[in-house]
């Protein structure tokens, strides 16, 4: 249609072919992923050409080809050099069927987005992209986008910026403290209990002989639920730990509960519960017969039933009585800072992007590990790190991919200063740093790492010298059509991250429509 209207239209074609779908299909048909991929690509190409679509086949790409994923790996090393790719250990979603970790966006209703089977949690050391570093930029640019309001709202809600305060509650009878995040420090005098996420690291220190068994059973049951399930409006569940904290503003002892409506990945994984002014806390307090203390005077027109979450004058709040809640927030935080019991804080619902997978069919992560040193990024001239051919590529269910068993590929000589690598099967290189033995990272990149930036490679698909020519980007961008609102909080959000990162490095002239 656009061509018929006289526009110069760029209509490329490509294959999003790294990741679980191709590997699982290869297992099903009894072929290697490379063979399954190459054969399917031939058939798909024939079918699409018969249908007569106006793709420009000279711009064809495949994310599973080394000439493409070389640049995915290059992007990874750029992120790593700028402290935007990192490793950390924490509980991750694990699919027993697909034998790999999953990002939060890939868990739907407590089930794997691909196979539909329930997921569990495993404590694993994984690679992440620090997408949260761009949360404010992405959020602030959202309103100006020429996108549907639905998609923009989905992204805003997923980023979920909250401005508030962190408050420290000392645990009664212990040296430890529990830090909570709250957007309503003005209601601090109305806190009647503290609730911890089942993932909170202090839980084991807070239980006693009477509560340990119940708490451990509750924590285990909570791990079977997704974050979405735990946030749904339904009957609240929880269990008392047996311990208490001290409210820093009035010295009152508050019971510490474990409740799965609190998320470990949001804020600090702990909340101060104010039942009189928060609906979730109110429902929880009513169920477990916990105190409800009103600290904001309700306007005359407000309903008497339930809790009141609006603004008003403070009551039952000591020296802050009579202060408007809007003003009291700042005053109470300032008082907490003077007492070394709190501070201003901005937090986000969006988590950093979990990018590593324990599967074979993906771009190798271009990192070498040497004992006693930080991970070493592979030098640009040594990219791509080619995915080796293996006879048995099926996942083992362990904490590593099958690549960990390919010893000749895993072991390399590495220059710890430059990242230059030489296969271990070749003679040990000369030089002070080159002859150090290292081990390649054996996790692979999730398919989204390849497919959420390919709109840029489409514009310069056969460039061997750089990921793309900035002049071509400047001529053709932004993308005019991007399929599927289902991509709003995954592909599209990641694409906005890429564009802002590349813009900061000068690789694209503008973030464009992102």
Coordinates of C-alpha atoms in Angstrom, one line a residue:
X1 CA 0.0 0.0 0.0
X2 CA 2.8 2.4 0.9
X3 CA 4.6 1.7 -2.3
X4 CA 1.4 2.3 -4.3
X5 CA 1.2 5.7 -2.6
X6 CA 4.7 6.6 -3.8
X7 CA 6.8 5.9 -0.8
X8 CA 10.2 4.3 -0.8
X9 CA 9.6 1.2 1.3
X10 CA 12.2 -1.0 3.0
X11 CA 10.6 -4.5 3.4
X12 CA 13.3 -7.0 4.5
X13 CA 12.9 -10.7 5.6
X14 CA 14.7 -12.8 8.2
X15 CA 14.6 -15.7 10.5
X16 CA 14.4 -15.5 14.2
X17 CA 16.1 -18.8 14.5
X18 CA 18.2 -19.1 17.7
X19 CA 16.5 -20.3 20.9
X20 CA 14.1 -22.8 22.3
X21 CA 11.6 -23.2 19.4
X22 CA 14.2 -24.5 16.9
X23 CA 16.0 -26.6 19.4
X24 CA 12.8 -28.3 20.7
X25 CA 11.7 -28.9 17.1
X26 CA 15.1 -30.4 16.3
X27 CA 14.8 -32.8 19.3
X28 CA 11.3 -33.7 18.1
X29 CA 12.4 -34.6 14.5
X30 CA 15.7 -36.2 15.5
X31 CA 18.0 -33.7 13.7
X32 CA 20.6 -31.3 14.8
X33 CA 19.4 -27.7 15.2
X34 CA 21.6 -26.6 12.4
X35 CA 20.2 -29.1 10.0
X36 CA 16.6 -28.5 11.1
X37 CA 17.1 -24.8 10.8
X38 CA 18.7 -24.9 7.3
X39 CA 16.0 -27.3 5.9
X40 CA 13.1 -25.3 7.4
X41 CA 14.5 -22.1 6.0
X42 CA 14.5 -23.5 2.5
X43 CA 10.9 -24.6 2.8
X44 CA 9.7 -21.4 4.4
X45 CA 11.4 -19.3 1.7
X46 CA 9.7 -21.3 -1.1
X47 CA 6.3 -20.9 0.6
X48 CA 6.7 -17.2 1.1
X49 CA 7.8 -16.6 -2.5
X50 CA 4.8 -18.6 -3.8
X51 CA 2.5 -16.3 -1.7
X52 CA 4.0 -13.4 -3.6
X53 CA 5.0 -11.1 -0.6
X54 CA 7.1 -8.2 -1.6
X55 CA 10.1 -8.9 0.6
X56 CA 13.5 -7.8 -0.5
X57 CA 15.3 -11.1 -0.5
X58 CA 18.7 -9.5 -0.9
X59 CA 18.4 -8.3 2.7
X60 CA 17.7 -11.8 4.1
X61 CA 19.3 -12.5 7.6
X62 CA 19.2 -15.4 10.1
X63 CA 20.0 -14.8 13.7
X64 CA 21.6 -18.3 14.0
X65 CA 24.2 -17.6 11.3
X66 CA 27.7 -16.6 12.5
X67 CA 27.9 -13.5 10.3
X68 CA 24.8 -12.3 12.3
X69 CA 25.5 -13.4 15.8
X70 CA 29.0 -12.1 15.6
X71 CA 27.4 -8.7 16.1
X72 CA 25.1 -9.9 18.8
X73 CA 28.3 -11.0 20.6
X74 CA 29.9 -7.7 19.9
X75 CA 26.9 -5.9 21.4
X76 CA 27.3 -8.1 24.5
X77 CA 31.0 -7.1 24.9
X78 CA 30.1 -3.4 24.5
X79 CA 27.5 -3.7 27.2
X80 CA 30.0 -5.6 29.5
X81 CA 32.7 -2.9 29.0
X82 CA 30.1 -0.2 30.0
X83 CA 29.0 -2.2 33.1
X84 CA 25.6 -3.0 31.5
X85 CA 26.2 -6.7 31.4
X86 CA 26.9 -8.5 34.6
X87 CA 26.6 -11.8 36.5
X88 CA 24.8 -12.3 39.8
X89 CA 23.4 -15.2 41.8
X90 CA 19.8 -15.2 42.9
X91 CA 16.6 -17.3 42.6
X92 CA 15.5 -17.6 39.0
X93 CA 12.5 -19.1 37.2
X94 CA 13.4 -22.6 36.0
X95 CA 11.5 -24.7 33.5
X96 CA 11.9 -28.4 34.1
X97 CA 10.6 -29.3 30.7
X98 CA 12.9 -27.0 28.7
X99 CA 15.7 -27.3 31.3
X100 CA 16.6 -23.6 31.4
X101 CA 16.1 -20.4 33.3
X102 CA 13.4 -18.0 32.1
X103 CA 13.1 -14.2 32.3
X104 CA 10.2 -12.8 34.3
X105 CA 8.6 -11.8 31.0
X106 CA 8.6 -15.5 29.9
X107 CA 6.6 -16.8 32.8
X108 CA 2.9 -16.5 32.3
X109 CA 0.5 -17.5 35.1
X110 CA 3.3 -19.6 36.8
X111 CA 3.9 -21.5 33.5
X112 CA 6.6 -21.5 30.8
X113 CA 5.6 -19.3 27.9
X114 CA 6.9 -22.0 25.4
X115 CA 5.8 -25.4 26.8
X116 CA 3.0 -24.3 29.1
X117 CA 4.3 -26.4 32.0
X118 CA 4.7 -25.1 35.6
X119 CA 8.0 -23.4 36.6
X120 CA 9.9 -23.5 39.8
X121 CA 12.8 -21.4 41.3
X122 CA 16.5 -22.2 41.3
X123 CA 19.3 -20.3 42.9
X124 CA 21.7 -19.8 40.0
X125 CA 24.5 -17.4 38.9
X126 CA 23.3 -15.8 35.6
X127 CA 24.0 -13.1 33.2
X128 CA 21.9 -9.9 33.1
X129 CA 21.6 -6.8 31.0
X130 CA 21.2 -3.7 33.2
X131 CA 18.2 -2.4 31.4
X132 CA 17.1 -0.6 34.6
X133 CA 19.9 1.9 34.0
X134 CA 17.7 3.3 31.2
X135 CA 14.4 3.1 33.1
X136 CA 14.0 6.8 33.5
X137 CA 15.0 7.7 30.0
X138 CA 12.6 5.1 28.5
X139 CA 9.8 6.1 30.7
X140 CA 10.1 9.9 30.1
X141 CA 10.2 9.4 26.3
X142 CA 7.1 7.2 26.3
X143 CA 4.4 9.9 26.1
X144 CA 5.9 11.4 23.0
X145 CA 5.8 8.2 21.0
X146 CA 3.4 7.8 18.1
X147 CA 2.2 4.5 19.5
X148 CA -1.2 3.3 20.8
X149 CA -2.1 4.4 24.3
X150 CA -2.5 0.7 25.2
X151 CA 1.1 -0.2 24.4
X152 CA 2.4 2.9 26.1
X153 CA 0.4 2.2 29.2
X154 CA 1.7 -1.4 29.3
X155 CA 5.3 -0.2 29.2
X156 CA 4.7 2.5 31.8
X157 CA 3.1 -0.1 34.1
X158 CA 5.9 -2.6 33.5
X159 CA 8.6 -0.1 34.3
X160 CA 6.6 1.0 37.4
X161 CA 8.6 3.9 38.7
X162 CA 7.8 4.7 42.4
X163 CA 9.1 7.6 44.3
X164 CA 9.2 7.2 48.1
X165 CA 11.5 6.3 50.9
X166 CA 13.4 3.4 52.4
X167 CA 12.8 2.9 56.2
X168 CA 14.9 0.8 58.5
X169 CA 13.1 -1.3 61.2
X170 CA 15.4 -2.8 63.8
X171 CA 14.5 -6.5 64.6
X172 CA 13.7 -6.8 68.3
X173 CA 16.2 -8.8 70.2
X174 CA 18.6 -9.1 67.2
X175 CA 21.3 -6.9 65.6
X176 CA 19.7 -7.1 62.2
X177 CA 17.5 -4.6 60.5
X178 CA 14.7 -4.9 57.9
X179 CA 14.6 -2.2 55.2
X180 CA 11.3 -1.5 53.6
X181 CA 10.4 0.7 50.6
X182 CA 7.2 2.8 50.8
X183 CA 5.6 5.4 48.6
X184 CA 3.7 6.7 51.7
X185 CA 6.1 7.5 54.5
X186 CA 3.4 9.9 55.8
X187 CA 1.5 6.8 57.0
X188 CA 4.4 5.3 59.0
X189 CA 2.7 5.9 62.3
X190 CA -0.1 3.6 61.0
X191 CA 2.1 0.6 60.4
X192 CA 0.8 -2.4 62.4
X193 CA 3.0 -5.2 60.9
X194 CA 5.8 -5.8 58.5
X195 CA 5.4 -8.3 55.7
X196 CA 8.4 -10.0 54.0
X197 CA 8.5 -11.7 50.5
X198 CA 9.0 -15.5 50.8
X199 CA 12.4 -14.9 49.1
X200 CA 13.6 -12.5 51.8
X201 CA 17.1 -13.6 53.0
X202 CA 16.4 -12.8 56.7
X203 CA 13.5 -15.2 57.1
X204 CA 15.6 -18.1 58.3
X205 CA 16.9 -15.9 61.1
X206 CA 13.5 -14.7 62.2
X207 CA 11.7 -18.1 62.8
X208 CA 11.8 -20.1 66.0
X209 CA 11.1 -23.7 66.9
X210 CA 7.3 -23.1 66.9
X211 CA 7.1 -21.3 63.6
X212 CA 10.0 -22.8 61.5
X213 CA 8.0 -25.7 59.9
X214 CA 5.0 -23.6 58.9
X215 CA 7.2 -20.8 57.5
X216 CA 9.3 -23.2 55.5
X217 CA 6.3 -24.9 54.0
X218 CA 4.7 -21.6 53.1
X219 CA 7.9 -20.4 51.4
X220 CA 8.1 -23.6 49.4
X221 CA 4.5 -23.3 48.3
X222 CA 5.0 -19.7 47.3
X223 CA 7.8 -20.6 44.9
X224 CA 5.3 -22.4 42.7
X225 CA 3.5 -19.1 41.9
X226 CA 4.4 -16.4 39.4
X227 CA 4.7 -12.8 40.4
X228 CA 1.4 -12.1 38.6
X229 CA -0.5 -14.8 40.5
X230 CA 0.9 -13.4 43.8
X231 CA -0.3 -9.9 42.9
X232 CA -3.8 -10.8 41.9
X233 CA -6.7 -9.5 44.0
X234 CA -7.6 -12.7 45.9
X235 CA -7.7 -14.0 49.4
X236 CA -4.5 -13.1 51.1
X237 CA -2.2 -15.8 52.6
X238 CA 0.7 -15.5 55.1
X239 CA 2.4 -16.9 58.2
X240 CA 3.8 -15.3 61.3
X241 CA 7.6 -15.7 61.8
X242 CA 7.6 -15.3 65.6
X243 CA 9.7 -12.2 65.5
X244 CA 9.1 -8.4 65.8
X245 CA 10.5 -5.1 64.5
X246 CA 10.6 -1.7 66.2
X247 CA 8.8 1.1 64.4
X248 CA 11.4 3.9 64.3
X249 CA 8.9 6.8 64.7
X250 CA 7.1 5.6 67.8
X251 CA 9.0 2.6 69.2
X252 CA 6.1 0.2 68.9
X253 CA 6.7 -3.6 68.3
X254 CA 5.3 -4.8 65.0
X255 CA 4.9 -8.6 64.2
X256 CA 6.9 -9.8 61.2
X257 CA 4.9 -11.9 58.7
X258 CA 5.8 -13.7 55.5
X259 CA 3.2 -13.0 52.8
X260 CA 3.4 -13.8 49.1
X261 CA 1.7 -10.6 48.0
X262 CA 5.1 -9.0 48.7
X263 CA 7.5 -9.6 45.8
X264 CA 11.2 -10.2 46.4
X265 CA 12.2 -8.5 43.2
X266 CA 10.4 -5.2 43.9
X267 CA 11.8 -2.6 46.3
X268 CA 13.5 -4.4 49.2
X269 CA 11.2 -7.5 49.3
X270 CA 9.7 -6.1 52.5
X271 CA 6.7 -3.7 53.2
X272 CA 5.5 -1.8 56.2
X273 CA 1.8 -2.7 56.3
X274 CA -0.7 0.2 57.0
X275 CA -4.1 -1.5 56.9
X276 CA -6.1 1.6 57.4
X277 CA -4.7 3.1 54.2
X278 CA -3.8 0.3 51.8
X279 CA -6.3 -2.2 50.4
X280 CA -4.0 -5.2 50.3
X281 CA -2.8 -4.6 53.8
X282 CA -6.4 -4.0 54.9
X283 CA -7.5 -7.4 53.5
X284 CA -4.6 -9.1 55.1
X285 CA -5.1 -7.5 58.5
X286 CA -8.8 -8.4 58.5
X287 CA -8.1 -12.0 57.7
X288 CA -5.5 -12.4 60.4
X289 CA -7.1 -10.1 63.0
X290 CA -4.2 -7.6 63.0
X291 CA -4.6 -4.0 64.3
X292 CA -5.9 -1.2 62.0
X293 CA -4.8 2.3 63.0
X294 CA -6.0 5.3 61.1
X295 CA -3.4 8.1 60.7
X296 CA -5.0 10.2 57.9
X297 CA -8.3 11.9 58.6
X298 CA -10.9 11.0 56.0
X299 CA -12.7 13.8 54.1
X300 CA -16.4 14.0 55.1
X301 CA -17.5 12.8 51.6
X302 CA -15.4 9.6 51.7
X303 CA -16.9 6.2 52.4
X304 CA -16.6 4.8 56.0
X305 CA -16.1 1.2 54.9
X306 CA -12.6 -0.3 54.3
X307 CA -9.4 1.7 54.0
X308 CA -8.8 5.2 52.8
X309 CA -5.8 5.7 50.5
X310 CA -6.2 9.4 49.7
X311 CA -4.7 12.5 51.1
X312 CA -5.6 14.4 54.2
X313 CA -4.4 15.7 57.6
X314 CA -2.4 13.4 59.8
X315 CA -3.9 12.1 63.0
X316 CA -2.4 9.7 65.6
X317 CA 1.0 10.7 64.2
X318 CA 2.8 12.4 67.1
X319 CA 4.5 15.7 66.3
X320 CA 3.2 15.5 62.7
X321 CA -0.5 15.7 63.7
X322 CA -2.4 18.3 61.7
X323 CA 0.1 18.2 58.8
X324 CA -1.2 17.6 55.3
X325 CA -0.1 14.2 54.1
X326 CA 1.5 15.7 51.0
X327 CA 3.8 17.8 53.2
X328 CA 4.3 15.2 55.8
X329 CA 6.0 12.8 53.4
X330 CA 8.9 15.1 53.0
X331 CA 9.0 16.1 56.7
X332 CA 9.0 12.5 58.0
X333 CA 11.7 11.4 55.5
X334 CA 13.8 14.3 56.7
X335 CA 13.3 13.3 60.3
X336 CA 14.2 9.7 59.5
X337 CA 17.4 10.8 57.8
X338 CA 18.4 12.8 60.9
X339 CA 17.8 9.6 62.9
X340 CA 19.8 7.5 60.4
X341 CA 16.6 5.4 60.0
X342 CA 15.6 6.2 56.4
X343 CA 16.2 8.0 53.2
X344 CA 14.5 9.1 50.0
X345 CA 14.4 6.4 47.3
X346 CA 13.1 5.8 43.8
X347 CA 12.5 2.2 42.7
X348 CA 11.1 0.3 39.8
X349 CA 9.0 -2.8 39.1
X350 CA 11.1 -3.5 36.0
X351 CA 13.9 -5.9 36.7
X352 CA 17.2 -6.3 34.8
X353 CA 17.0 -8.5 31.8
X354 CA 18.0 -12.2 32.5
X355 CA 19.8 -13.1 29.3
X356 CA 21.7 -16.4 29.8
X357 CA 20.3 -19.9 29.1
X358 CA 21.4 -23.4 29.9
X359 CA 20.7 -24.6 26.3
X360 CA 22.8 -25.4 23.3
X361 CA 21.1 -23.6 20.4
X362 CA 22.0 -20.0 21.1
X363 CA 24.8 -17.5 20.6
X364 CA 27.7 -18.3 22.8
X365 CA 28.3 -15.6 25.4
X366 CA 31.7 -14.1 24.5
X367 CA 33.3 -14.3 27.9
X368 CA 36.3 -16.2 29.3
X369 CA 36.7 -17.0 32.9
X370 CA 40.1 -17.1 34.6
X371 CA 40.4 -18.1 38.3
X372 CA 40.9 -15.1 40.5
X373 CA 40.0 -12.6 37.8
X374 CA 36.8 -10.8 36.7
X375 CA 35.2 -12.2 33.6
X376 CA 37.1 -11.3 30.4
X377 CA 35.3 -10.1 27.3
X378 CA 36.5 -11.8 24.1
X379 CA 38.4 -9.3 21.8
X380 CA 36.6 -7.9 18.8
X381 CA 39.0 -9.5 16.4
X382 CA 38.2 -13.0 17.9
X383 CA 34.5 -12.7 17.2
X384 CA 32.4 -14.6 16.4
X385 CA 32.8 -17.2 19.0
X386 CA 31.4 -20.0 16.9
X387 CA 28.9 -22.4 18.4
X388 CA 30.6 -25.8 18.1
X389 CA 28.9 -28.8 16.5
X390 CA 28.0 -31.5 19.0
X391 CA 26.4 -34.9 18.6
X392 CA 24.2 -34.8 21.6
X393 CA 22.8 -31.3 22.1
X394 CA 19.9 -32.2 24.4
X395 CA 19.8 -30.3 27.7
X396 CA 20.9 -32.3 30.7
X397 CA 18.8 -30.5 33.3
X398 CA 21.8 -29.3 35.1
X399 CA 23.0 -25.8 35.8
X400 CA 25.1 -25.6 32.6
X401 CA 24.5 -26.2 29.0
X402 CA 26.0 -29.2 27.1
X403 CA 28.7 -26.8 25.9
X404 CA 30.4 -27.4 29.3
X405 CA 31.2 -30.9 28.1
X406 CA 33.0 -29.7 24.9
X407 CA 36.5 -29.5 26.5
X408 CA 38.5 -28.5 23.5
X409 CA 36.1 -25.6 22.9
X410 CA 35.7 -24.5 26.5
X411 CA 39.5 -24.4 27.3
X412 CA 41.3 -21.5 25.6
X413 CA 44.5 -19.5 25.9
X414 CA 43.6 -15.9 26.7
X415 CA 45.3 -12.6 26.9
X416 CA 43.9 -11.2 30.2
X417 CA 44.5 -7.6 29.1
X418 CA 43.0 -7.7 25.6
X419 CA 40.7 -10.7 25.6
X420 CA 42.4 -12.2 22.6
X421 CA 41.8 -16.0 22.6
X422 CA 43.5 -18.9 21.0
X423 CA 42.1 -22.5 21.0
X424 CA 43.8 -24.7 23.6
X425 CA 44.5 -27.3 20.9
X426 CA 47.0 -24.8 19.3
X427 CA 50.5 -24.1 20.8
X428 CA 50.6 -21.9 23.8
X429 CA 51.2 -18.3 22.5
X430 CA 54.2 -16.3 23.5
X431 CA 53.8 -13.2 25.7
X432 CA 53.3 -12.4 29.3
X433 CA 49.5 -12.4 29.3
X434 CA 48.5 -14.5 26.3
X435 CA 49.5 -17.8 27.7
X436 CA 46.9 -17.9 30.6
X437 CA 44.4 -20.8 30.4
X438 CA 40.8 -19.9 30.7
X439 CA 37.4 -21.4 30.3
X440 CA 34.7 -20.1 28.0
X441 CA 31.3 -19.2 29.4
X442 CA 29.1 -22.2 28.6
X443 CA 25.6 -20.6 28.9
X444 CA 24.2 -19.2 25.7
X445 CA 22.2 -16.0 25.0
X446 CA 18.4 -16.1 25.0
X447 CA 17.0 -15.7 21.5
X448 CA 15.7 -12.3 22.4
X449 CA 19.3 -11.0 22.6
X450 CA 19.5 -11.6 18.9
X451 CA 16.0 -10.8 17.8
X452 CA 15.4 -7.5 19.6
X453 CA 18.0 -5.6 17.7
X454 CA 17.7 -7.1 14.2
X455 CA 15.7 -4.1 12.8
X456 CA 19.1 -2.4 12.7
X457 CA 21.0 -5.3 11.0
X458 CA 18.2 -5.5 8.4
X459 CA 19.4 -2.2 7.1
X460 CA 23.0 -3.4 6.5
X461 CA 22.8 -7.2 6.6
X462 CA 26.1 -8.0 4.7
X463 CA 28.5 -5.6 6.4
X464 CA 31.5 -7.5 7.6
X465 CA 33.3 -4.4 9.1
X466 CA 30.6 -3.1 11.4
X467 CA 27.3 -4.0 12.9
X468 CA 25.6 -1.4 10.6
X469 CA 26.4 1.8 8.7
X470 CA 25.1 4.8 10.7
X471 CA 24.3 6.7 7.5
X472 CA 21.8 3.9 6.5
X473 CA 20.3 4.0 10.0
X474 CA 19.9 7.8 9.7
X475 CA 18.2 7.4 6.2
X476 CA 15.7 4.6 7.0
X477 CA 14.9 4.7 10.7
X478 CA 12.6 4.8 12.5
X479 CA 10.7 1.5 12.0
X480 CA 7.2 2.3 10.8
X481 CA 5.5 -1.0 11.7
X482 CA 6.3 -3.3 14.6
X483 CA 4.0 -6.4 14.9
X484 CA 2.2 -7.4 18.0
X485 CA 1.2 -5.8 21.3
X486 CA 2.3 -9.0 22.9
X487 CA 5.9 -7.7 22.4
X488 CA 5.2 -4.5 24.4
X489 CA 7.0 -5.5 27.6
X490 CA 9.6 -7.7 26.0
X491 CA 10.9 -7.2 22.5
X492 CA 9.8 -3.7 22.2
X493 CA 11.0 -2.6 25.6
X494 CA 14.4 -4.3 24.9
X495 CA 14.6 -2.5 21.5
X496 CA 14.2 0.8 23.3
X497 CA 17.1 -0.1 25.6
X498 CA 19.3 -1.0 22.6
X499 CA 18.5 2.3 20.8
X500 CA 19.4 4.4 23.8
X501 CA 22.6 2.5 24.5
X502 CA 23.7 2.7 20.8
X503 CA 22.9 6.4 20.8
X504 CA 25.1 7.0 23.8
X505 CA 28.0 5.3 22.0
X506 CA 27.4 7.3 18.8
X507 CA 26.4 4.2 16.8
X508 CA 23.0 5.6 15.8
X509 CA 22.3 9.3 15.2
X510 CA 19.2 9.3 17.4
X511 CA 17.0 7.0 19.5
X512 CA 14.3 7.7 16.8
X513 CA 10.8 6.5 17.5
X514 CA 12.1 4.6 20.5

